[in-house]
Every structure is written in C-alpha cells, then in structure tokens.
Short mmCIF file of C-alpha atoms in Angstrom, two decimals:
data_model
loop_
_atom_site.label_atom_id
_atom_site.label_comp_id
_atom_site.label_asym_id
_atom_site.label_seq_id
_atom_site.Cartn_x
_atom_site.Cartn_y
_atom_site.Cartn_z
CA ASP A 1 62.01 16.27 -23.82
CA THR A 2 62.08 15.11 -27.43
CA GLY A 3 63.06 11.49 -26.82
CA VAL A 4 60.96 8.33 -27.18
CA SER A 5 58.42 8.14 -24.39
CA GLN A 6 56.56 5.08 -23.18
CA ASP A 7 53.60 4.69 -20.89
CA PRO A 8 53.08 3.16 -18.41
CA ARG A 9 56.59 2.57 -17.15
CA HIS A 10 55.46 -0.26 -14.93
CA LYS A 11 52.42 -2.50 -15.12
CA ILE A 12 51.49 -5.31 -12.76
CA THR A 13 48.58 -7.44 -13.85
CA LYS A 14 46.98 -10.77 -13.14
CA ARG A 15 47.20 -13.64 -15.57
CA GLY A 16 44.42 -13.49 -18.10
CA GLN A 17 44.03 -9.72 -18.09
CA ASN A 18 44.65 -7.49 -21.10
CA VAL A 19 47.30 -4.77 -21.07
CA THR A 20 48.13 -1.96 -23.46
CA PHE A 21 51.35 -0.01 -23.80
CA ARG A 22 51.77 3.28 -25.59
CA CYS A 23 54.83 4.65 -27.36
CA ASP A 24 55.39 8.18 -28.60
CA PRO A 25 58.41 8.23 -30.92
CA ILE A 26 60.67 11.16 -31.67
CA SER A 27 58.42 13.46 -33.65
CA GLU A 28 60.13 13.41 -37.05
CA HIS A 29 60.87 9.68 -36.97
CA ASN A 30 58.97 7.62 -39.53
CA ARG A 31 59.96 4.17 -38.28
CA LEU A 32 58.83 2.68 -35.00
CA TYR A 33 59.86 -0.62 -33.48
CA TRP A 34 58.80 -2.82 -30.59
CA TYR A 35 61.26 -5.10 -28.82
CA ARG A 36 60.95 -7.28 -25.74
CA GLN A 37 63.75 -7.86 -23.24
CA THR A 38 63.90 -10.34 -20.40
CA LEU A 39 66.48 -10.41 -17.63
CA GLY A 40 69.94 -11.36 -18.84
CA GLN A 41 68.93 -11.35 -22.50
CA GLY A 42 69.28 -8.89 -25.32
CA PRO A 43 66.22 -7.26 -26.80
CA GLU A 44 64.15 -9.44 -29.14
CA PHE A 45 62.44 -7.91 -32.16
CA LEU A 46 58.64 -7.98 -32.14
CA THR A 47 57.44 -5.71 -34.93
CA TYR A 48 58.05 -2.50 -36.84
CA PHE A 49 56.11 0.22 -38.61
CA GLN A 50 56.98 2.50 -41.45
CA ASN A 51 54.62 5.40 -40.87
CA GLU A 52 51.26 3.71 -40.21
CA ALA A 53 52.04 0.45 -42.03
CA GLN A 54 53.10 -2.57 -40.02
CA LEU A 55 55.72 -4.10 -42.31
CA GLU A 56 57.27 -6.89 -40.29
CA LYS A 57 56.21 -9.08 -37.40
CA SER A 58 58.24 -11.61 -35.51
CA ARG A 59 57.04 -15.16 -35.08
CA LEU A 60 57.39 -14.39 -31.37
CA LEU A 61 54.30 -12.23 -31.73
CA SER A 62 51.49 -14.65 -31.05
CA ASP A 63 47.84 -13.95 -31.83
CA ARG A 64 47.49 -12.47 -28.34
CA PHE A 65 49.74 -9.58 -29.33
CA SER A 66 48.63 -6.75 -31.56
CA ALA A 67 50.30 -3.48 -32.41
CA GLU A 68 48.99 -0.41 -34.15
CA ARG A 69 50.22 2.94 -35.30
CA PRO A 70 47.01 4.47 -36.58
CA LYS A 71 48.18 7.87 -37.77
CA GLY A 72 51.86 7.19 -38.19
CA SER A 73 52.64 8.90 -34.90
CA PHE A 74 52.18 7.09 -31.58
CA SER A 75 51.87 3.32 -31.36
CA THR A 76 50.13 0.91 -29.03
CA LEU A 77 51.03 -2.66 -28.17
CA GLU A 78 48.24 -4.74 -26.69
CA ILE A 79 48.63 -8.11 -25.04
CA GLN A 80 45.45 -10.06 -24.52
CA ARG A 81 44.97 -12.83 -21.96
CA THR A 82 48.39 -12.24 -20.43
CA GLU A 83 50.50 -15.19 -19.33
CA GLN A 84 53.35 -15.26 -16.83
CA GLY A 85 55.77 -15.77 -19.71
CA ASP A 86 54.81 -12.33 -21.01
CA SER A 87 56.59 -10.72 -18.06
CA ALA A 88 59.34 -8.62 -19.62
CA MET A 89 60.46 -5.12 -20.48
CA TYR A 90 58.72 -3.91 -23.63
CA LEU A 91 60.94 -1.46 -25.45
CA CYS A 92 59.87 0.96 -28.13
CA ALA A 93 62.40 2.50 -30.50
CA SER A 94 62.24 4.88 -33.41
CA SER A 95 64.40 6.01 -36.29
CA PHE A 96 64.27 8.16 -39.38
CA GLN A 97 65.02 6.65 -42.76
CA PRO A 98 66.50 7.47 -45.11
CA GLY A 99 69.17 9.20 -43.14
CA GLN A 100 69.92 6.83 -40.32
CA GLY A 101 71.23 3.30 -40.77
CA PRO A 102 68.77 0.43 -40.36
CA GLY A 103 70.01 -0.43 -36.91
CA GLU A 104 70.50 3.04 -35.52
CA LEU A 105 67.64 3.14 -33.09
CA PHE A 106 66.61 5.48 -30.30
CA PHE A 107 65.02 3.50 -27.50
CA GLY A 108 62.48 4.63 -24.97
CA GLU A 109 62.86 3.78 -21.30
CA GLY A 110 60.57 0.80 -21.65
CA SER A 111 57.39 -0.51 -20.08
CA ARG A 112 58.00 -3.23 -17.53
CA LEU A 113 55.24 -5.84 -17.36
CA THR A 114 54.83 -8.21 -14.44
CA VAL A 115 52.17 -10.89 -14.78
CA LEU A 116 51.18 -12.53 -11.49
CA GLN B 1 74.09 -21.88 -32.51
CA LYS B 2 72.91 -18.42 -31.54
CA GLU B 3 72.86 -15.81 -34.27
CA VAL B 4 74.90 -13.38 -32.19
CA GLU B 5 77.17 -14.61 -29.42
CA GLN B 6 78.86 -12.65 -26.67
CA ASN B 7 80.61 -13.64 -23.50
CA SER B 8 78.30 -12.59 -20.68
CA GLY B 9 81.20 -11.59 -18.43
CA PRO B 10 81.64 -9.78 -16.22
CA LEU B 11 84.74 -8.34 -17.79
CA SER B 12 86.65 -6.50 -15.10
CA VAL B 13 89.26 -3.87 -15.98
CA PRO B 14 90.96 -1.20 -13.90
CA GLU B 15 90.33 2.46 -14.58
CA GLY B 16 92.50 3.72 -17.43
CA ALA B 17 92.90 0.31 -19.08
CA ILE B 18 91.63 -0.83 -22.46
CA ALA B 19 88.45 -2.90 -22.39
CA SER B 20 88.01 -5.33 -25.28
CA LEU B 21 84.55 -6.69 -25.98
CA ASN B 22 83.95 -9.36 -28.58
CA CYS B 23 81.04 -10.62 -30.60
CA THR B 24 80.62 -13.32 -33.24
CA TYR B 25 77.70 -13.79 -35.59
CA SER B 26 76.54 -16.77 -37.57
CA ASP B 27 74.86 -15.36 -40.68
CA ARG B 28 77.33 -14.44 -43.40
CA VAL B 29 74.82 -12.18 -45.14
CA SER B 30 74.80 -9.79 -42.19
CA GLN B 31 75.41 -6.31 -43.44
CA SER B 32 75.62 -3.89 -40.57
CA PHE B 33 76.76 -4.10 -37.00
CA PHE B 34 76.09 -2.08 -33.89
CA TRP B 35 77.19 -1.70 -30.32
CA TYR B 36 74.66 -0.55 -27.75
CA ARG B 37 75.39 0.32 -24.14
CA GLN B 38 72.80 -0.48 -21.48
CA TYR B 39 73.13 0.75 -17.94
CA SER B 40 71.38 -1.28 -15.27
CA GLY B 41 67.66 -0.55 -15.31
CA LYS B 42 67.94 1.66 -18.40
CA SER B 43 67.28 1.18 -22.09
CA PRO B 44 69.94 0.49 -24.74
CA GLU B 45 71.80 3.44 -26.22
CA LEU B 46 73.63 3.28 -29.55
CA ILE B 47 77.32 4.01 -29.22
CA MET B 48 78.85 2.67 -32.46
CA SER B 49 77.81 1.42 -35.85
CA ILE B 50 80.11 -0.21 -38.41
CA TYR B 51 79.30 -1.27 -41.93
CA SER B 52 82.57 -2.26 -43.61
CA ASN B 53 85.63 -4.26 -42.71
CA GLY B 54 88.27 -2.54 -40.65
CA ASP B 55 88.29 -0.13 -37.76
CA LYS B 56 86.03 2.78 -36.94
CA GLU B 57 87.02 5.18 -34.20
CA ASP B 58 84.85 7.59 -32.24
CA GLY B 59 86.50 9.20 -29.27
CA ARG B 60 87.57 6.52 -26.81
CA PHE B 61 85.63 3.84 -28.72
CA THR B 62 86.89 1.76 -31.64
CA ALA B 63 84.73 -0.78 -33.42
CA GLN B 64 86.44 -3.48 -35.47
CA LEU B 65 84.77 -5.65 -38.08
CA ASN B 66 86.08 -8.77 -39.80
CA LYS B 67 83.40 -10.21 -42.05
CA ALA B 68 85.54 -13.15 -43.15
CA SER B 69 85.84 -14.27 -39.54
CA GLN B 70 82.30 -13.08 -38.69
CA TYR B 71 83.69 -11.13 -35.80
CA VAL B 72 82.98 -7.70 -34.35
CA SER B 73 84.74 -6.10 -31.45
CA LEU B 74 84.58 -2.93 -29.40
CA LEU B 75 87.61 -1.41 -27.74
CA ILE B 76 87.19 1.18 -25.03
CA ARG B 77 90.38 3.11 -24.30
CA ASP B 78 91.07 4.84 -20.99
CA SER B 79 88.15 3.01 -19.37
CA GLN B 80 86.23 4.96 -16.75
CA PRO B 81 83.98 3.72 -13.95
CA SER B 82 81.14 5.41 -15.84
CA ASP B 83 81.72 2.89 -18.66
CA SER B 84 80.50 0.11 -16.37
CA ALA B 85 77.45 -1.25 -18.15
CA THR B 86 76.27 -4.09 -20.34
CA TYR B 87 77.41 -3.82 -23.95
CA LEU B 88 75.08 -5.34 -26.51
CA CYS B 89 76.26 -6.39 -29.95
CA ALA B 90 73.56 -6.21 -32.62
CA VAL B 91 73.52 -7.39 -36.23
CA ASN B 92 71.29 -6.44 -39.13
CA ARG B 93 70.85 -8.74 -42.12
CA GLY B 94 69.42 -6.16 -44.47
CA PHE B 95 65.93 -6.04 -43.08
CA GLN B 96 64.62 -3.88 -40.29
CA LYS B 97 65.07 -6.51 -37.61
CA LEU B 98 68.09 -6.19 -35.36
CA VAL B 99 69.36 -9.36 -33.70
CA PHE B 100 71.02 -8.72 -30.35
CA GLY B 101 73.46 -10.78 -28.38
CA THR B 102 72.93 -11.33 -24.68
CA GLY B 103 75.45 -8.63 -23.84
CA THR B 104 78.76 -8.46 -22.00
CA ARG B 105 78.81 -6.86 -18.57
CA LEU B 106 81.77 -4.55 -18.13
CA LEU B 107 83.01 -3.49 -14.70
CA VAL B 108 85.60 -0.72 -14.48
CA SER B 109 87.12 -0.42 -11.04
CA PRO B 110 88.56 2.89 -9.77
#
C-alpha cells in the first residue's frame, strides 16, 4: 500500500499523559500536514512541513504540541500533558509540490485520541 | 462569521436525482477551492478542485465557483446510494493552510 499511513489508529490515555503519533506520507511527497478533526466539524489545520522544515503552525498548536519531520520522511506529533479537550482524530496528509495544487491533499486514516 | 459555511444537512435525495451542495466563504482573497468527501469513520478524500470562475466537470461531479458572490457549489448527477457521505468544502487563501467547512451530510435513498 503506497498511501499515507498513521500509527496508532486508536489511542486511549489518561489526562496528563504524553502521546505520540506517527505519520508515514506517500514516499515521493515533499509536503506533510497535520490536521485535527472533532465530531461534527471539519478538519482544522495544525502544522505543515516542506521536507524537514516546519514552515507553518496554527495558533491552535499550544506549547504542549510539538511536531517533527527529522529526515523529511515520516513525521511525529507529540502531545504532552494531555487534556480532555485534546480528544479528537488527528489526521496526517501529504502532497507533492510543485505538481499538485496547494489544497490537493492525500489524507491518512487518522489516529483517534481519547483522553479520559 | 465562519470562514467557510455549509449547511450541515442532512440533504436527502432519491437515487438518480441531482444533489446540490453549497458553500460560502468570507475571505475575498481566497484563491482555490476544494470538495472533499468523507465517509463515516473514514478520512477525507479529494473529489474536486476548482481555481477559476465557472464550472468544472469530472464525471458525475460538477464544481461551480462564483468569486464575486463568494460561493462554491458541487452538483452530483445521477446520485447513487454510495454517494451518501459528508461533503467538506475547503478554501485556500494562498498559503498552505486549508480552511474546511463543517460539511454537509448527503443521504441518497434507493
């Protein structure tokens, strides 16, 4: 399968614990994005990388959130000291530019976080 | 005012009918527009992109853009039960960030 893969698909944690999600984009894609989606809402932009550089971060991304893409391939999203409000689906997407339009994204299946 | 507004629905149409989904956006500098389909429990999937005023057709799907009215629509002809999903409108203002609406749920009954 050459799509975007995310791991884990589901994570249940207690408030205050740290969690980390991993995303493996489509192999030739140079841009990688993280979005968050809650029930009944559209995805909300969190951050994006061009190769290994993190070029944009949303104000939604508090200091407890950090994302990396160390070698321009896979990416990790870490949430420290989780809160119940962090419960959501965390979606990773990738694209190749130039070539694809700026909004033409391929999404992974997401990592669902439940904070108890 | 939300940046991207959609009626949450559900929009119910019989099989074979035309489904019309609408979206308005608030920022006039928006440059590109997208429709994503999201089945329940799945991730969004791009089905149409449109960059200039007018219509763009792809199979049973037609996207329509009117920048003066800040309005984007998606028409689905010959609707099938398999089209039942949430349709997300997304807008890009020239940066990498996409702003999504809350989506319109479409139900196509056999």
